[in-house]
């Protein structure tokens, strides 16, 4: 039974590679698309694409230097994720916990000062809140960037569910995961690199149930302690993924690299697995549009259940 299921997984992955993954590369197109082209060429087949220079028209592209941001919002209190190693919302180094970051409230100017601190003892600071902080804590920046991407809103028939502001240390890495959103990711300054795998690679993702814990700073030292969360029990997460401390013999069959430079937009389709790294001080905004829970989601849900069944069969054997 296990061999039969595994063979089915292989057929799925091989067929996806042959038919629609464009020979292992992420397409690049100059400028923004029109809504119909975007929907037909990229959203419908569920494939990523980089729209080169598509957000160079944003006022933020010309204005958002660290000095400009310091002068405009330096006294504003913001929420910052702080970790000892750059891995927030990720598997701990020993593979025993799903780690949440310490969250600190600080003035934006103090956040910039910590980014400029090159000491090896300095923890890793990253503005990574995913609660539409661009329209919340950072709403004074709206106008420098739009509240939505008009051609995407037309294509999806809706405004984004959330818009987020991202800025942080080059040591900050977003661990491999997927989102139930259509993601328009705009890099304003610096470079972001996305390591992508399609939803059809789900069978190759080494998921594990992990207890949830949080980093807390020891007040008298630079050290952090790990405190298990009482309010959250367990999380099913990719372990070790594409770069956490431990290595896995199971590797996704397809890994696409998307290098998103200043002025570029990445369309990251719903349910695609991604790990994200960045240049130091990189500034970006992204817009999350709710995915359509259609036949693609139904097939993906079936694949999730098959993967779980396969895990149970392997455990019993």
Short mmCIF file of C-alpha atoms in Angstrom, two decimals:
data_model
loop_
_atom_site.label_atom_id
_atom_site.label_comp_id
_atom_site.label_asym_id
_atom_site.label_seq_id
_atom_site.Cartn_x
_atom_site.Cartn_y
_atom_site.Cartn_z
CA UNK A 1 0.00 0.00 0.00
CA UNK A 2 2.77 2.47 0.95
CA UNK A 3 4.62 1.76 -2.30
CA UNK A 4 1.45 2.37 -4.31
CA UNK A 5 0.80 5.72 -2.63
CA UNK A 6 4.46 6.74 -3.02
CA UNK A 7 4.33 5.88 -6.72
CA UNK A 8 1.22 8.06 -7.08
CA UNK A 9 3.06 10.94 -5.42
CA UNK A 10 5.95 10.53 -7.86
CA UNK A 11 3.60 10.56 -10.87
CA UNK A 12 2.03 13.77 -9.55
CA UNK A 13 5.38 15.51 -9.07
CA UNK A 14 6.83 14.33 -12.39
CA UNK A 15 3.71 15.39 -14.29
CA UNK A 16 3.74 18.83 -12.67
CA UNK A 17 7.42 19.27 -13.56
CA UNK A 18 6.83 18.22 -17.16
CA UNK A 19 3.66 20.20 -17.85
CA UNK A 20 3.71 23.54 -16.07
CA UNK A 21 6.80 24.36 -14.00
CA UNK A 22 8.69 26.03 -16.87
CA UNK A 23 11.90 24.03 -16.61
CA UNK A 24 12.62 24.97 -13.03
CA UNK A 25 12.71 28.74 -13.40
CA UNK A 26 10.55 31.66 -12.29
CA UNK A 27 9.45 33.73 -15.27
CA UNK A 28 10.34 37.41 -15.44
CA UNK A 29 8.19 39.96 -17.27
CA UNK A 30 8.89 43.67 -17.73
CA UNK A 31 6.37 45.93 -16.03
CA UNK A 32 2.93 45.30 -14.57
CA UNK A 33 0.39 43.14 -16.45
CA UNK A 34 -3.18 43.99 -17.29
CA UNK A 35 -5.75 42.13 -15.15
CA UNK A 36 -6.85 39.66 -17.83
CA UNK A 37 -3.27 38.73 -18.75
CA UNK A 38 -2.41 38.29 -15.07
CA UNK A 39 -5.41 36.05 -14.46
CA UNK A 40 -4.94 33.98 -17.62
CA UNK A 41 -1.16 33.55 -17.66
CA UNK A 42 -0.29 33.28 -13.95
CA UNK A 43 -3.22 32.98 -11.53
CA UNK A 44 -5.18 30.32 -13.41
CA UNK A 45 -2.20 27.95 -13.84
CA UNK A 46 -0.98 28.81 -10.29
CA UNK A 47 2.62 29.67 -11.21
CA UNK A 48 4.89 32.43 -9.83
CA UNK A 49 6.23 35.33 -11.87
CA UNK A 50 8.42 38.38 -11.24
CA UNK A 51 7.14 41.64 -12.71
CA UNK A 52 10.35 43.59 -13.20
CA UNK A 53 10.29 47.29 -12.23
CA UNK A 54 6.54 47.07 -11.59
CA UNK A 55 6.67 49.11 -8.36
CA UNK A 56 9.29 51.66 -9.37
CA UNK A 57 6.44 54.16 -9.77
CA UNK A 58 5.70 54.01 -6.02
CA UNK A 59 6.76 57.18 -4.19
CA UNK A 60 8.33 54.85 -1.61
CA UNK A 61 10.81 53.58 -4.19
CA UNK A 62 12.42 57.01 -4.37
CA UNK A 63 11.78 58.18 -0.80
CA UNK A 64 12.14 55.32 1.66
CA UNK A 65 15.78 55.69 2.68
CA UNK A 66 16.54 54.87 6.34
CA UNK A 67 16.95 58.61 7.00
CA UNK A 68 13.57 59.42 5.41
CA UNK A 69 11.83 56.72 7.45
CA UNK A 70 13.59 57.87 10.63
CA UNK A 71 12.35 61.42 10.10
CA UNK A 72 8.82 60.39 9.13
CA UNK A 73 8.03 57.64 11.65
CA UNK A 74 11.05 57.54 13.99
CA UNK A 75 9.00 58.33 17.11
CA UNK A 76 6.27 55.81 16.28
CA UNK A 77 6.17 52.63 18.37
CA UNK A 78 6.26 49.46 16.28
CA UNK A 79 6.21 45.72 16.98
CA UNK A 80 9.47 43.92 16.23
CA UNK A 81 10.23 40.18 16.25
CA UNK A 82 13.47 39.43 18.12
CA UNK A 83 15.35 36.12 18.06
CA UNK A 84 18.89 34.96 18.89
CA UNK A 85 19.41 33.37 15.46
CA UNK A 86 17.04 34.94 12.91
CA UNK A 87 14.60 32.02 12.80
CA UNK A 88 11.19 33.28 13.97
CA UNK A 89 8.13 31.05 13.53
CA UNK A 90 10.47 28.17 12.83
CA UNK A 91 11.82 24.90 14.21
CA UNK A 92 14.30 25.25 17.07
CA UNK A 93 17.95 24.33 16.53
CA UNK A 94 17.45 20.99 18.31
CA UNK A 95 14.27 20.23 16.34
CA UNK A 96 12.21 19.93 19.52
CA UNK A 97 10.02 23.05 19.39
CA UNK A 98 8.18 25.37 17.03
CA UNK A 99 9.65 28.71 18.09
CA UNK A 100 7.81 32.02 18.25
CA UNK A 101 9.90 35.19 18.48
CA UNK A 102 9.99 37.57 21.39
CA UNK A 103 7.87 40.56 20.37
CA UNK A 104 9.11 43.97 21.48
CA UNK A 105 7.45 47.35 21.29
CA UNK A 106 10.05 50.00 20.43
CA UNK A 107 10.37 53.28 18.63
CA UNK A 108 11.10 52.85 14.94
CA UNK A 109 14.25 54.95 15.37
CA UNK A 110 15.49 52.49 18.03
CA UNK A 111 14.76 49.62 15.62
CA UNK A 112 16.93 51.32 12.98
CA UNK A 113 19.71 51.76 15.56
CA UNK A 114 19.62 48.04 16.36
CA UNK A 115 19.84 47.21 12.64
CA UNK A 116 22.96 49.37 12.44
CA UNK A 117 24.56 47.57 15.41
CA UNK A 118 27.02 45.13 13.80
CA UNK A 119 27.96 43.43 17.08
CA UNK A 120 27.82 39.64 16.94
CA UNK A 121 26.09 39.75 20.33
CA UNK A 122 23.22 41.77 18.88
CA UNK A 123 20.02 39.70 18.53
CA UNK A 124 18.23 39.59 15.20
CA UNK A 125 15.51 42.24 14.76
CA UNK A 126 12.84 41.89 12.08
CA UNK A 127 9.61 43.75 11.41
CA UNK A 128 7.52 40.82 10.19
CA UNK A 129 4.06 41.19 11.67
CA UNK A 130 1.46 39.64 9.42
CA UNK A 131 -1.61 41.43 10.74
CA UNK A 132 -1.84 44.14 8.05
CA UNK A 133 0.59 46.34 9.95
CA UNK A 134 0.93 48.57 6.87
CA UNK A 135 -2.65 49.73 7.44
CA UNK A 136 -2.21 49.61 11.23
CA UNK A 137 1.02 50.61 12.96
CA UNK A 138 2.53 51.89 9.70
CA UNK A 139 -0.57 53.53 8.21
CA UNK A 140 1.20 56.90 7.96
CA UNK A 141 3.20 55.35 5.09
CA UNK A 142 0.05 54.76 3.01
CA UNK A 143 0.29 57.19 0.15
CA UNK A 144 3.94 56.37 -0.42
CA UNK A 145 2.65 52.92 -1.38
CA UNK A 146 -0.90 52.10 -2.53
CA UNK A 147 -3.51 50.43 -0.32
CA UNK A 148 -3.89 47.74 -2.97
CA UNK A 149 -2.47 46.73 -6.36
CA UNK A 150 -5.19 47.84 -8.77
CA UNK A 151 -4.63 45.26 -11.53
CA UNK A 152 -4.48 42.47 -8.93
CA UNK A 153 -7.64 43.69 -7.19
CA UNK A 154 -9.42 43.73 -10.56
CA UNK A 155 -8.22 40.23 -11.41
CA UNK A 156 -9.16 38.78 -8.01
CA UNK A 157 -12.39 40.76 -7.78
CA UNK A 158 -11.57 41.94 -4.26
CA UNK A 159 -9.32 44.18 -2.20
CA UNK A 160 -6.46 42.54 -0.26
CA UNK A 161 -7.23 40.95 3.11
CA UNK A 162 -3.99 42.37 4.51
CA UNK A 163 -1.05 44.60 3.59
CA UNK A 164 2.22 44.18 5.48
CA UNK A 165 5.47 46.12 5.96
CA UNK A 166 8.74 44.14 6.19
CA UNK A 167 12.21 45.34 7.21
CA UNK A 168 15.05 43.61 8.98
CA UNK A 169 18.42 42.04 9.50
CA UNK A 170 20.03 39.92 6.77
CA UNK A 171 20.24 37.10 9.32
CA UNK A 172 16.42 36.95 9.53
CA UNK A 173 15.04 34.03 7.53
CA UNK A 174 11.42 33.03 7.06
CA UNK A 175 11.19 29.26 7.38
CA UNK A 176 9.51 27.12 4.75
CA UNK A 177 5.72 27.33 4.83
CA UNK A 178 2.68 27.93 2.63
CA UNK A 179 -0.12 30.49 2.83
CA UNK A 180 -3.80 30.37 1.78
CA UNK A 181 -3.30 33.71 0.00
CA UNK A 182 -2.43 35.06 -3.41
CA UNK A 183 0.64 37.14 -2.55
CA UNK A 184 1.85 40.27 -4.37
CA UNK A 185 5.28 40.98 -2.87
CA UNK A 186 6.92 44.35 -3.63
CA UNK A 187 10.57 45.04 -2.79
CA UNK A 188 11.23 48.74 -2.20
CA UNK A 189 14.92 48.63 -1.23
CA UNK A 190 17.40 45.76 -1.19
CA UNK A 191 16.86 42.20 -2.38
CA UNK A 192 14.65 39.31 -1.29
CA UNK A 193 15.33 35.74 -2.31
CA UNK A 194 12.52 33.17 -2.32
CA UNK A 195 13.19 29.44 -2.47
CA UNK A 196 9.98 27.99 -3.89
CA UNK A 197 8.37 24.59 -4.29
CA UNK A 198 4.95 23.96 -5.85
CA UNK A 199 1.96 22.54 -3.95
CA UNK A 200 2.48 19.22 -5.75
CA UNK A 201 5.66 18.76 -3.70
CA UNK A 202 3.66 18.41 -0.48
CA UNK A 203 4.53 14.67 -0.22
CA UNK A 204 8.23 15.60 -0.01
CA UNK A 205 7.78 18.09 2.82
CA UNK A 206 8.97 16.62 6.16
CA UNK A 207 6.18 17.77 8.46
CA UNK A 208 6.28 17.12 12.20
CA UNK A 209 4.02 17.90 15.15
CA UNK A 210 5.92 20.17 17.56
CA UNK A 211 5.13 21.81 20.91
CA UNK A 212 5.05 25.60 20.72
CA UNK A 213 7.58 27.71 22.62
CA UNK A 214 8.71 31.33 22.66
CA UNK A 215 12.07 33.07 22.95
CA UNK A 216 12.40 35.31 26.00
CA UNK A 217 15.42 37.48 26.67
CA UNK A 218 17.29 37.00 29.93
CA UNK A 219 17.21 40.54 31.35
CA UNK A 220 20.71 40.57 32.78
CA UNK A 221 22.43 39.15 29.67
CA UNK A 222 22.19 39.01 25.89
CA UNK A 223 21.04 35.38 26.14
CA UNK A 224 17.57 34.04 25.40
CA UNK A 225 15.67 31.31 27.15
CA UNK A 226 13.03 29.03 25.63
CA UNK A 227 9.65 29.10 27.38
CA UNK A 228 6.98 26.62 26.34
CA UNK A 229 3.62 28.27 25.57
CA UNK A 230 0.73 27.17 27.72
CA UNK A 231 -1.91 28.79 25.50
CA UNK A 232 -0.82 26.86 22.39
CA UNK A 233 -0.34 23.10 22.35
CA UNK A 234 1.24 21.89 19.12
CA UNK A 235 1.87 23.04 15.56
CA UNK A 236 2.39 20.89 12.48
CA UNK A 237 5.41 22.43 10.72
CA UNK A 238 8.00 21.56 8.12
CA UNK A 239 11.01 20.16 9.93
CA UNK A 240 13.77 20.76 9.06
CA UNK A 241 12.67 22.41 5.80
CA UNK A 242 15.11 24.15 3.45
CA UNK A 243 17.73 25.36 5.85
CA UNK A 244 17.00 24.80 9.52
CA UNK A 245 19.74 23.28 11.63
CA UNK A 246 19.03 19.60 10.96
CA UNK A 247 19.21 18.03 7.50
CA UNK A 248 16.68 15.73 5.93
CA UNK A 249 17.06 12.96 3.37
CA UNK A 250 13.67 13.97 1.99
CA UNK A 251 14.03 16.87 -0.43
CA UNK A 252 11.37 18.56 -2.54
CA UNK A 253 11.60 17.47 -6.14
CA UNK A 254 11.49 21.04 -7.44
CA UNK A 255 13.15 24.15 -6.04
CA UNK A 256 12.79 27.42 -7.89
CA UNK A 257 14.77 30.51 -6.90
CA UNK A 258 13.13 33.92 -7.26
CA UNK A 259 15.47 36.87 -6.75
CA UNK A 260 13.30 39.93 -6.26
CA UNK A 261 15.20 43.19 -6.57
CA UNK A 262 14.26 46.75 -5.63
CA UNK A 263 11.37 47.89 -7.81
CA UNK A 264 10.22 44.33 -8.63
CA UNK A 265 6.97 42.59 -7.72
CA UNK A 266 6.69 38.85 -7.17
CA UNK A 267 3.39 37.06 -7.65
CA UNK A 268 3.56 34.12 -5.25
CA UNK A 269 0.55 31.86 -5.82
CA UNK A 270 -1.48 30.40 -2.99
CA UNK A 271 -0.26 27.14 -1.40
CA UNK A 272 3.28 27.42 -2.83
CA UNK A 273 5.95 26.54 -0.28
CA UNK A 274 8.52 29.27 0.28
CA UNK A 275 11.53 30.14 2.38
CA UNK A 276 12.64 33.79 2.31
CA UNK A 277 15.98 35.50 2.93
CA UNK A 278 17.03 39.10 2.37
CA UNK A 279 19.79 41.65 2.14
CA UNK A 280 20.50 43.70 5.26
CA UNK A 281 17.93 46.45 5.85
CA UNK A 282 15.73 45.27 2.97
CA UNK A 283 12.37 47.06 2.88
CA UNK A 284 9.29 45.47 1.32
CA UNK A 285 5.51 45.53 1.40
CA UNK A 286 3.17 42.74 0.42
CA UNK A 287 -0.53 42.37 -0.31
CA UNK A 288 -2.43 39.21 0.60
CA UNK A 289 -5.53 38.41 -1.44
CA UNK A 290 -7.74 35.57 -0.22
CA UNK A 291 -7.40 32.47 -2.39
CA UNK A 292 -10.35 30.86 -4.13
CA UNK A 293 -11.39 27.70 -2.34
CA UNK A 294 -12.16 25.93 -5.59
CA UNK A 295 -11.30 22.57 -7.19
CA UNK A 296 -7.55 23.23 -6.75
CA UNK A 297 -8.03 23.55 -3.02
CA UNK A 298 -10.16 20.40 -3.01
CA UNK A 299 -7.38 18.44 -4.74
CA UNK A 300 -4.77 19.87 -2.38
CA UNK A 301 -6.89 18.92 0.63
CA UNK A 302 -7.14 15.37 -0.72
CA UNK A 303 -3.33 15.31 -1.16
CA UNK A 304 -2.90 16.42 2.47
CA UNK A 305 -5.07 13.54 3.65
CA UNK A 306 -3.17 11.05 1.48
CA UNK A 307 0.12 12.28 2.96
CA UNK A 308 -1.21 11.83 6.48
CA UNK A 309 -2.49 8.35 5.64
CA UNK A 310 0.90 7.46 4.17
CA UNK A 311 2.63 8.63 7.36
CA UNK A 312 0.32 6.45 9.47
CA UNK A 313 0.95 3.41 7.25
CA UNK A 314 4.71 3.94 7.48
CA UNK A 315 4.47 4.20 11.27
CA UNK A 316 2.49 0.97 11.48
CA UNK A 317 5.06 -0.80 9.31
#
